[in-house]
Amino acid sequence: MSAPEMIDAQRVLTSRQMAIYRFTRNPAALVGAVIVVSVVIAAIFAPLLAPSPESAGSFVDFRNRHAAPSWEHWMGTDNVGRDVFSRVLYGFRVSLGLVVGVLGVAVPFGVILGLVAGYFGGWTETIIMRFTDIMLALPPLAMALAITAVLSPNLVNAMIAITLLWWTWHTRLIYRIVKAQMNEDYVEAAQVAGASHFHILFRELLPNCISAIAVKISLDAGFVILFGASLSFLGLGIQPPTPDLGTMVATGAEYMPEMWWQAVMPGLAILYAILGFNLLGDGLRDMLDVEL
Amino acid sequence: MLLYLIRRGASLFIVLFGLAILIFVIARIVPGDPARIALGPLATAEQVTDLRAEMGLDEPFFIQLGTYLSGLAQGDLGKSLLTSRPVMDDILGALPATFELVVFTLVIQIVISIPLGILAAVYRNTWVDNVIRVVSLVGIVTPGFVLAILLQLSAAMYFGFFPITGRIDPSIMFDADITGLLLVDGLIKGRPDVVGDALRHLFLPAIALAAGGIGQVVRITRSAMIEVASRDFIEASRAYGIPERVVRFRYMLRVAAVAPLTILGLEFASLIGNAFIVEFVFSWPGIASYGVRTILQKDLNAVIGVVLVSGVFFVVANLTIDIILGLLDPRHRLREGKSK
């Protein structure tokens, strides 16, 4: 072995450099990151990127209906002549909006409950965790269907229904981590030093949960997209003419198998987004070395 | 072991009881009058008042809850507004179809995923492993309804052998009146044509339903086998000259099986939820189809019933897995016993 390599091997990497090194050496994680970035860009810049932005609404062009994929319409057109590719771009917008809406509420709520249950123990713990267990025993899709149906189906209610069910997973995850952390010296040190409960919960314990939360959010994002699309697919989520990928698959399925692109293209778009978030989440898990 | 079972059984009742109350409360606190919702905007005020009285909605909340729970204890879930039959009868009528689909799916999952997981672990980091890992990833990330539609599409276009809707060919005269399961009743009554046709109908929905779980279980089995392979007792057994086959399938698998079994239990429980999608696509006459129909009609009694029955499914599946784990690994029994 030559001298420069020896020196190189002895160079000490910081944990952050080590993590980034591990991430860039993981092709699957990189692919995931690229996919997620492309979906986010598509969602943000949909009006600029879409070849036919008017297709996002209740635009009709009956002369061009059921057109097969071509140079002009990459993914063909639907039953009223709207460009499927444009609608898919806008569909990413709706899906990501759902993800932000659901996780923006469910994650903080679930994390705080988990922290509180794990830290205080006793009756607080029993009540929170028993309630979480019952919520986890509910079949999620059936519950979400029931809630959206009772509230009348639309984007906001779908968001509410999914949020109501989603926080439980974060509560259980954080609870488990905090329970393990409670035996660590730093918690006791903070207590002895007279730190407030608030300080220990949010300045001592929470930072130790951040990497687990990050991984969980990335994996969750894909499943929220899937969940929302499943609701709309059954006609109980986002309603037309909002370009939702699940609704597009359901409507397109009526024209199968001849006009397959109307259902298959949005379906593949959902698959693409979920794949991206999954690969990214797995990559982050390896990089940050957390167990969920 | 008996004490363990009793304890787990008791906690099952507590969870189910909580579940029933929770669902009832959710259904009652939502804005809107269930009677008005059920009758639609065109009904007169008088009709709404009558229906409210009939449904017991004019009683105070806690009386309603009490009536509901005591009815529930006797297996009465109220009347369906959609079919005007007792919800329990409707659900019992639809349950065998779902049960058959879900159990068949679980069998497919076990038969495919455990051997694939072992194979991937044994041939770790070779092309065999890579192919298996990519396939399981695709299984995990493909939404159930997309896969269902793709399967339907390819069946319709390329292989007509598998029917794309329904549970059995309508031209076959058969009354599944023993268990309600076509495969079982067909076998009991000695009707191979029924069994064959039911299997053909089961195939596509079961594959669509199984894919996600197969991916998960393959991954878990693979990593569990790899982890166990590095333990000392495996090294020791090899050193004693115990045949490799015995080491792999008797010693390693028994320890490694705990993780995939847990996931399979969770998977089995979530199958009933995912069945909503698959039954919808394949027009499968099960409880999920009934659920979607009653949800669209805002038939609240039936909706509560469906959610409750799927909840029972979920909880019982988890309990069964706990018991199996307790049998496989005595530490599991003790740990559960101490913490509760």
XYZ file of C-alpha atoms in Angstrom:
632
model
C 0.000 0.000 0.000
C 1.412 3.383 -0.977
C 2.043 6.117 1.533
C -0.690 8.623 0.535
C -3.390 5.963 0.931
C -2.169 5.124 4.409
C -2.505 8.743 5.451
C -5.905 8.942 3.843
C -7.167 5.916 5.739
C -6.123 7.446 9.017
C -7.897 10.705 8.394
C -10.643 11.074 10.942
C -14.066 11.871 9.571
C -16.629 13.752 11.578
C -19.879 11.893 12.055
C -21.579 14.220 9.585
C -18.937 13.590 6.907
C -19.214 9.885 7.612
C -22.985 10.016 7.167
C -22.786 11.952 3.906
C -20.097 9.559 2.670
C -22.341 6.594 3.431
C -25.269 8.278 1.661
C -23.326 9.059 -1.521
C -21.985 5.496 -1.637
C -25.555 4.167 -1.672
C -26.878 4.263 -5.254
C -30.450 3.412 -4.211
C -30.568 6.366 -1.826
C -29.230 8.713 -4.514
C -31.848 7.519 -6.988
C -34.474 8.091 -4.302
C -33.219 11.621 -3.665
C -33.286 12.421 -7.405
C -36.851 11.096 -7.729
C -38.071 13.050 -4.700
C -36.443 16.261 -5.988
C -38.025 15.748 -9.407
C -41.464 15.228 -7.851
C -41.085 18.338 -5.696
C -39.974 20.409 -8.705
C -42.886 19.065 -10.758
C -45.273 20.004 -7.974
C -43.934 23.510 -7.394
C -43.470 24.472 -11.040
C -46.432 22.568 -12.483
C -47.935 25.694 -14.136
C -44.629 26.355 -15.906
C -43.752 22.763 -16.784
C -47.146 21.484 -17.899
C -47.547 21.548 -21.689
C -51.212 22.319 -21.207
C -51.873 23.961 -17.828
C -55.575 24.399 -18.582
C -55.912 20.577 -18.442
C -55.680 20.783 -14.650
C -59.210 22.143 -14.400
C -62.495 21.193 -16.007
C -61.199 22.050 -19.481
C -62.656 19.993 -22.339
C -61.419 19.351 -25.859
C -63.625 16.666 -27.319
C -61.827 16.540 -30.661
C -58.730 15.236 -28.872
C -60.318 12.848 -26.420
C -58.825 9.369 -25.892
C -55.684 10.253 -27.856
C -52.932 7.673 -27.437
C -49.520 8.747 -26.096
C -47.648 10.742 -28.762
C -45.043 13.482 -29.008
C -47.745 16.038 -28.458
C -49.325 14.248 -25.486
C -46.644 12.155 -23.768
C -49.154 10.270 -21.695
C -52.118 10.591 -24.045
C -55.341 12.415 -23.281
C -58.284 11.464 -21.085
C -61.995 11.022 -21.696
C -62.604 14.751 -22.234
C -59.394 15.466 -24.109
C -57.237 16.762 -21.242
C -53.499 16.156 -21.419
C -52.699 13.359 -18.940
C -49.072 14.435 -18.458
C -50.139 17.947 -17.394
C -52.668 16.483 -15.010
C -50.045 14.172 -13.516
C -47.789 17.179 -12.793
C -50.664 18.941 -11.065
C -51.519 15.652 -9.362
C -48.083 15.662 -7.695
C -48.982 19.096 -6.392
C -52.159 17.770 -4.765
C -50.354 14.695 -3.365
C -47.517 16.720 -1.854
C -50.013 19.213 -0.450
C -51.695 16.288 1.273
C -48.367 15.048 2.639
C -47.468 18.480 4.040
C -50.943 18.942 5.506
C -51.064 15.541 7.180
C -47.500 15.287 8.444
C -47.406 18.975 9.428
C -50.029 18.262 12.070
C -49.650 14.562 12.836
C -45.878 14.548 13.407
C -45.642 17.376 16.005
C -48.722 16.056 17.799
C -47.522 12.453 17.834
C -43.983 13.397 18.826
C -45.107 15.558 21.757
C -47.402 12.823 23.079
C -44.605 10.277 22.753
C -42.143 12.526 24.586
C -44.608 13.227 27.379
C -45.633 9.568 27.787
C -42.057 8.331 27.858
C -40.732 11.072 30.136
C -43.411 11.347 32.798
C -44.396 7.665 32.993
C -47.045 6.543 35.485
C -50.656 7.404 34.759
C -49.798 9.814 31.955
C -47.958 7.013 30.213
C -50.718 4.467 30.770
C -53.469 6.742 29.441
C -51.570 7.977 26.380
C -50.155 4.596 25.391
C -53.402 2.667 25.956
C -55.242 5.204 23.806
C -52.522 4.922 21.171
C -52.840 1.129 21.243
C -56.564 1.339 20.644
C -56.060 3.798 17.791
C -53.455 1.463 16.301
C -55.938 -1.410 16.529
C -58.264 0.398 14.151
C -58.033 -0.707 10.546
C -56.657 2.524 9.053
C -58.176 2.479 5.597
C -61.628 1.479 6.844
C -61.487 4.220 9.494
C -60.363 6.872 7.037
C -63.112 5.815 4.641
C -65.703 6.032 7.380
C -64.514 9.447 8.568
C -64.351 11.035 5.099
C -67.724 9.559 4.214
C -69.393 10.961 7.318
C -67.730 14.355 6.860
C -68.411 14.354 3.088
C -65.493 13.611 0.791
C -63.063 16.373 -0.204
C -59.378 17.233 0.095
C -59.539 18.855 3.539
C -61.612 16.060 5.072
C -59.343 13.413 3.599
C -56.478 15.287 5.219
C -58.310 15.365 8.572
C -59.138 11.657 8.402
C -55.572 10.628 7.610
C -54.132 12.966 10.253
C -56.434 11.522 12.930
C -54.938 8.092 12.286
C -51.351 9.006 11.526
C -50.021 10.551 14.768
C -50.139 7.174 16.571
C -47.120 5.796 14.719
C -44.988 8.762 15.767
C -46.180 8.543 19.351
C -45.166 4.910 19.580
C -41.790 5.463 17.902
C -40.828 8.443 20.067
C -42.158 6.755 23.199
C -39.873 3.787 22.597
C -36.832 5.996 21.996
C -37.506 8.173 25.049
C -38.011 5.095 27.237
C -34.543 3.909 26.208
C -33.020 7.390 26.670
C -34.407 7.766 30.198
C -31.655 5.468 31.497
C -28.944 7.683 30.013
C -26.850 9.848 32.294
C -27.528 13.092 30.488
C -31.195 13.046 31.479
C -30.339 12.520 35.109
C -27.634 15.185 34.904
C -30.149 17.686 33.548
C -32.585 16.789 36.303
C -29.936 17.184 38.997
C -28.927 20.512 37.474
C -32.490 21.631 38.041
C -33.580 21.857 34.418
C -37.312 22.334 33.840
C -39.433 19.543 32.367
C -39.837 21.691 29.267
C -36.075 21.988 28.853
C -35.486 18.258 29.286
C -38.291 17.315 26.900
C -37.426 19.679 24.072
C -33.756 20.520 24.494
C -32.383 17.220 25.809
C -34.655 14.389 24.622
C -36.049 15.764 21.347
C -32.643 16.265 19.665
C -31.986 12.567 20.242
C -35.160 11.689 18.361
C -34.577 13.936 15.346
C -32.854 11.401 13.087
C -35.535 8.788 13.739
C -38.222 11.377 12.988
C -36.489 12.384 9.741
C -36.337 8.790 8.517
C -39.927 8.157 9.549
C -41.166 11.287 7.750
C -39.455 10.298 4.523
C -40.940 6.795 4.637
C -44.308 8.220 5.727
C -44.527 10.673 2.837
C -44.795 7.805 0.362
C -47.457 6.061 2.414
C -49.518 9.240 2.853
C -49.504 9.644 -0.934
C -50.588 6.015 -1.289
C -53.265 6.389 1.357
C -54.687 9.583 -0.135
C -54.675 8.084 -3.611
C -56.459 4.965 -2.319
C -59.181 7.113 -0.742
C -59.699 9.077 -3.944
C -59.588 5.906 -5.988
C -62.628 4.677 -4.058
C -64.341 8.018 -4.681
C -64.017 9.106 -1.050
C -61.112 11.505 -1.222
C -60.359 14.398 -3.467
C -63.171 15.161 -5.897
C -62.963 16.094 -9.587
C -62.024 18.323 -11.301
C -59.033 18.620 -8.937
C -56.339 16.556 -10.684
C -55.718 13.832 -8.116
C -53.712 10.792 -9.191
C -56.008 8.286 -7.441
C -59.126 9.785 -9.002
C -57.430 9.746 -12.405
C -56.698 6.029 -12.087
C -60.312 5.344 -11.098
C -61.759 7.352 -13.989
C -59.240 5.955 -16.437
C -60.029 2.392 -15.375
C -63.443 2.731 -16.999
C -61.745 2.952 -20.395
C -59.603 -0.137 -19.951
C -58.149 -2.055 -21.630
C -58.258 -0.150 -24.953
C -57.387 3.306 -23.588
C -55.020 1.917 -20.974
C -52.840 5.053 -20.646
C -55.543 7.005 -18.811
C -55.286 4.700 -15.791
C -51.786 3.277 -16.151
C -49.890 6.578 -16.521
C -51.213 8.207 -13.317
C -50.797 4.826 -11.605
C -47.138 4.705 -12.588
C -46.772 8.317 -11.420
C -47.977 7.331 -7.942
C -45.591 4.362 -7.985
C -42.734 6.703 -8.997
C -43.353 9.101 -6.122
C -43.734 6.342 -3.520
C -40.605 4.605 -4.808
C -38.637 7.841 -4.441
C -39.689 8.505 -0.864
C -39.078 4.870 0.074
C -35.568 4.715 -1.372
C -34.727 8.056 0.220
C -36.095 6.907 3.578
C -34.134 3.644 3.453
C -31.015 5.582 2.494
C -31.475 8.041 5.353
C -31.978 5.148 7.738
C -28.656 3.597 6.757
C -26.965 6.994 6.771
C -28.207 8.101 10.182
C -28.018 4.566 11.521
C -31.415 4.502 13.229
C -33.763 1.623 13.862
C -37.480 2.181 13.463
C -48.740 -20.582 29.270
C -52.405 -20.765 30.324
C -52.036 -17.650 32.466
C -50.444 -15.903 29.511
C -53.408 -16.795 27.298
C -55.919 -15.583 29.878
C -54.069 -12.325 30.315
C -53.852 -11.716 26.571
C -57.513 -12.623 26.154
C -58.536 -10.116 28.818
C -56.575 -7.319 27.196
C -58.270 -8.245 23.920
C -61.647 -7.523 25.462
C -60.502 -4.182 26.836
C -59.210 -3.100 23.430
C -62.385 -4.221 21.648
C -64.564 -2.476 24.204
C -62.578 0.737 23.792
C -62.773 0.351 20.025
C -66.564 0.056 20.090
C -66.953 3.155 22.259
C -64.497 5.142 20.186
C -66.157 4.335 16.874
C -69.588 5.072 18.296
C -68.423 8.422 19.639
C -66.765 9.373 16.334
C -69.936 8.495 14.480
C -72.059 10.597 16.863
C -69.942 13.693 17.404
C -69.459 14.444 13.730
C -71.509 17.398 12.599
C -74.771 16.539 10.917
C -77.774 14.511 11.869
C -77.413 10.842 10.881
C -81.125 10.596 10.168
C -81.036 13.665 7.925
C -77.907 12.371 6.179
C -79.518 8.985 5.629
C -82.742 10.397 4.216
C -81.119 13.009 2.003
C -81.950 16.685 1.544
C -85.404 16.037 0.093
C -86.940 14.381 3.162
C -89.543 16.270 5.192
C -88.903 17.316 8.793
C -91.505 14.780 9.902
C -89.751 11.870 8.195
C -86.497 12.914 9.850
C -88.152 13.067 13.288
C -89.662 9.626 12.769
C -86.381 8.106 11.737
C -84.618 9.805 14.636
C -87.096 8.172 17.023
C -86.705 4.813 15.292
C -82.898 4.999 15.482
C -83.066 6.168 19.114
C -81.313 9.423 18.258
C -83.677 11.488 20.391
C -82.368 9.819 23.531
C -79.517 11.379 25.548
C -76.041 10.425 24.332
C -75.168 8.066 27.172
C -78.462 6.180 26.870
C -77.705 5.749 23.165
C -74.239 4.466 23.963
C -75.647 2.092 26.593
C -78.266 0.745 24.201
C -75.651 0.298 21.521
C -73.201 -1.520 23.775
C -75.804 -3.837 25.265
C -77.006 -4.617 21.742
C -73.414 -5.264 20.746
C -72.935 -7.690 23.620
C -75.806 -9.722 22.157
C -74.353 -9.538 18.669
C -76.797 -6.880 17.491
C -75.303 -4.084 15.413
C -78.569 -2.365 14.554
C -80.344 -2.228 11.239
C -78.837 -1.252 7.927
C -80.615 1.648 6.243
C -79.383 0.477 2.854
C -80.619 -3.114 2.907
C -83.096 -2.762 5.812
C -81.727 -5.999 7.225
C -79.828 -6.402 10.499
C -76.241 -5.253 9.933
C -74.980 -8.435 11.596
C -76.724 -10.613 8.996
C -75.340 -8.545 6.141
C -71.842 -8.737 7.528
C -72.017 -12.460 8.278
C -73.213 -12.994 4.720
C -70.276 -11.081 3.239
C -67.597 -12.230 5.679
C -66.816 -15.676 4.213
C -65.886 -14.176 0.830
C -63.446 -11.773 2.463
C -62.124 -14.430 4.816
C -61.460 -16.801 1.922
C -59.639 -14.073 -0.030
C -57.573 -12.912 2.935
C -56.547 -16.393 4.103
C -55.670 -17.468 0.573
C -53.583 -14.287 0.236
C -51.792 -15.039 3.485
C -50.972 -18.564 2.283
C -49.540 -17.119 -0.946
C -47.503 -14.637 1.076
C -46.013 -17.309 3.321
C -45.304 -19.760 0.521
C -43.572 -17.139 -1.626
C -41.898 -14.780 0.799
C -40.219 -16.981 3.424
C -38.349 -19.187 0.897
C -37.364 -16.101 -1.124
C -36.074 -14.413 2.034
C -34.025 -17.484 2.961
C -32.717 -17.755 -0.591
C -31.657 -14.113 -0.582
C -29.888 -14.575 2.752
C -28.095 -17.757 1.672
C -26.934 -16.211 -1.601
C -26.284 -12.831 -0.045
C -24.790 -10.176 -2.350
C -24.986 -12.333 -5.456
C -27.276 -11.660 -8.412
C -29.918 -13.936 -6.847
C -30.053 -11.675 -3.810
C -30.144 -8.520 -5.925
C -33.001 -9.726 -8.102
C -35.015 -10.764 -5.048
C -34.393 -7.437 -3.342
C -35.472 -5.406 -6.384
C -38.616 -7.521 -6.782
C -39.557 -7.058 -3.138
C -38.998 -3.303 -3.359
C -41.306 -3.139 -6.381
C -43.874 -5.133 -4.397
C -43.687 -2.702 -1.482
C -43.979 0.511 -3.474
C -46.671 -0.556 -5.938
C -50.055 0.698 -4.734
C -52.579 -2.134 -4.419
C -55.070 -0.559 -6.780
C -52.450 0.128 -9.452
C -51.296 -3.483 -9.334
C -54.908 -4.676 -9.344
C -55.656 -2.643 -12.457
C -52.455 -3.713 -14.199
C -53.297 -7.361 -13.458
C -56.815 -6.867 -14.766
C -55.472 -5.199 -17.878
C -52.984 -7.938 -18.668
C -55.504 -10.668 -17.848
C -58.049 -9.099 -20.168
C -55.517 -8.686 -22.948
C -53.153 -11.629 -22.700
C -54.423 -14.421 -20.520
C -58.148 -14.948 -20.423
C -57.725 -17.945 -18.154
C -58.138 -15.851 -15.006
C -61.505 -14.135 -14.670
C -61.259 -10.463 -13.712
C -64.384 -10.013 -11.625
C -66.475 -11.945 -9.139
C -65.961 -14.966 -6.958
C -67.371 -17.815 -9.036
C -68.818 -18.272 -12.489
C -72.557 -17.493 -12.305
C -73.336 -20.512 -14.493
C -72.074 -22.898 -11.795
C -74.926 -23.859 -9.495
C -73.563 -24.211 -6.005
C -74.780 -23.322 -2.557
C -71.972 -22.766 -0.057
C -74.127 -23.332 2.997
C -71.748 -25.180 5.314
C -68.945 -22.709 5.996
C -69.645 -20.170 3.269
C -66.108 -20.730 1.967
C -66.283 -21.975 -1.610
C -63.031 -23.917 -1.431
C -63.956 -25.713 1.791
C -67.594 -26.374 0.925
C -66.590 -27.465 -2.577
C -64.210 -30.019 -1.089
C -66.738 -31.256 1.462
C -69.433 -31.705 -1.144
C -66.982 -33.228 -3.620
C -67.318 -30.624 -6.346
C -63.923 -30.232 -8.062
C -65.449 -27.875 -10.642
C -66.405 -25.433 -7.866
C -62.982 -25.618 -6.236
C -61.217 -25.099 -9.574
C -63.370 -22.161 -10.578
C -63.094 -20.550 -7.152
C -59.309 -20.873 -7.316
C -59.221 -19.236 -10.752
C -61.283 -16.335 -9.441
C -59.159 -16.031 -6.312
C -55.845 -15.869 -8.126
C -55.656 -12.276 -9.418
C -57.201 -10.516 -6.397
C -54.989 -12.534 -4.068
C -51.827 -11.622 -5.998
C -52.804 -7.935 -5.979
C -53.432 -8.119 -2.263
C -50.323 -10.160 -1.464
C -47.634 -8.119 -3.238
C -46.916 -5.482 -0.589
C -46.691 -7.976 2.243
C -44.476 -10.324 0.246
C -41.952 -7.536 -0.194
C -41.951 -6.706 3.522
C -41.655 -10.305 4.673
C -38.866 -11.133 2.211
C -36.855 -8.200 3.527
C -37.412 -9.093 7.169
C -36.710 -12.808 6.648
C -33.513 -12.012 4.788
C -32.128 -9.662 7.425
C -33.196 -11.946 10.295
C -31.477 -14.955 8.704
C -28.312 -12.941 8.101
C -28.334 -11.695 11.665
C -28.849 -15.148 13.162
C -26.149 -16.662 10.945
C -23.517 -14.614 12.758
C -24.488 -15.830 16.245
C -22.172 -18.050 18.280
C -24.551 -20.974 18.707
C -24.728 -21.441 14.935
C -20.937 -21.500 14.753
C -20.914 -23.976 17.634
C -23.473 -26.279 15.985
C -21.388 -26.293 12.819
C -18.292 -27.093 14.852
C -20.111 -30.076 16.396
C -20.579 -31.343 12.848
C -24.347 -30.968 12.740
C -25.383 -31.176 9.076
C -25.713 -27.801 7.357
C -29.337 -28.571 6.410
C -30.293 -29.091 10.049
C -28.416 -25.984 11.149
C -30.151 -23.851 8.552
C -33.690 -25.079 8.784
C -33.959 -26.281 12.386
C -31.761 -23.911 14.349
C -31.508 -20.756 12.321
C -35.044 -20.631 10.998
C -36.605 -21.109 14.399
C -34.849 -18.079 15.801
C -35.074 -16.048 12.613
C -38.805 -16.797 12.192
C -39.828 -14.480 15.026
C -39.426 -11.242 13.050
C -41.169 -12.353 9.837
C -44.002 -13.910 11.857
C -44.613 -10.621 13.636
C -44.711 -8.801 10.313
C -46.989 -11.472 8.829
C -49.364 -10.963 11.742
C -49.448 -7.216 11.194
C -49.763 -7.880 7.485
C -52.681 -10.260 7.965
C -54.404 -7.628 10.055
C -53.856 -4.936 7.450
C -54.991 -7.235 4.630
C -58.585 -6.658 5.632
C -58.029 -2.929 5.225
C -56.338 -3.289 1.855
C -59.083 -5.677 0.813
C -61.280 -2.593 0.499
C -59.357 -1.608 -2.613
C -58.917 -5.032 -4.127
C -62.515 -6.138 -3.565
C -63.664 -2.893 -5.145
C -61.564 -3.427 -8.287
C -62.413 -7.106 -8.731
C -66.098 -6.781 -7.714
C -65.457 -9.312 -4.960
C -68.659 -9.730 -2.934
C -67.025 -9.386 0.489
C -67.279 -7.211 3.555
C -65.130 -4.460 2.036
C -67.424 -4.123 -0.970
C -70.319 -3.936 1.461
C -68.383 -1.340 3.456
C -67.700 0.890 0.454
C -71.333 0.660 -0.608
C -72.704 1.544 2.809
C -70.136 4.324 3.258
C -71.213 5.905 -0.014
C -74.835 5.685 1.180
C -73.921 7.118 4.623
C -75.495 4.075 6.248
C -73.978 4.707 9.688
C -74.998 1.533 11.525
C -73.512 -0.556 8.769
C -70.357 1.575 8.610
C -69.785 1.208 12.354
C -70.395 -2.526 12.010
C -67.900 -2.929 9.185
C -65.207 -0.919 10.957
C -65.823 -2.848 14.170
C -65.630 -6.229 12.455
C -62.413 -5.255 10.683
C -61.123 -4.043 14.046
C -61.903 -7.430 15.595
C -60.070 -9.108 12.716
C -57.100 -6.838 13.307
C -56.955 -7.422 17.053
C -57.500 -11.186 16.862
C -54.787 -11.508 14.207
C -52.348 -9.670 16.449
C -53.301 -11.837 19.415
C -52.816 -15.030 17.399
C -49.345 -13.886 16.417
C -48.535 -13.079 20.042
C -49.540 -16.611 21.026
C -47.456 -18.185 18.257
C -44.483 -16.069 19.282
C -45.020 -17.150 22.872
C -44.851 -20.784 21.748
C -41.712 -20.197 19.676
C -39.836 -18.097 22.184
C -40.539 -18.504 25.910
C -38.877 -15.151 26.663
C -41.708 -13.452 24.812
C -44.276 -14.941 27.214
C -42.342 -13.783 30.247
C -41.732 -10.287 28.949
C -45.373 -9.764 28.092
C -46.375 -11.127 31.451
C -44.155 -8.749 33.367
C -45.048 -5.594 31.516
C -48.792 -6.005 31.966
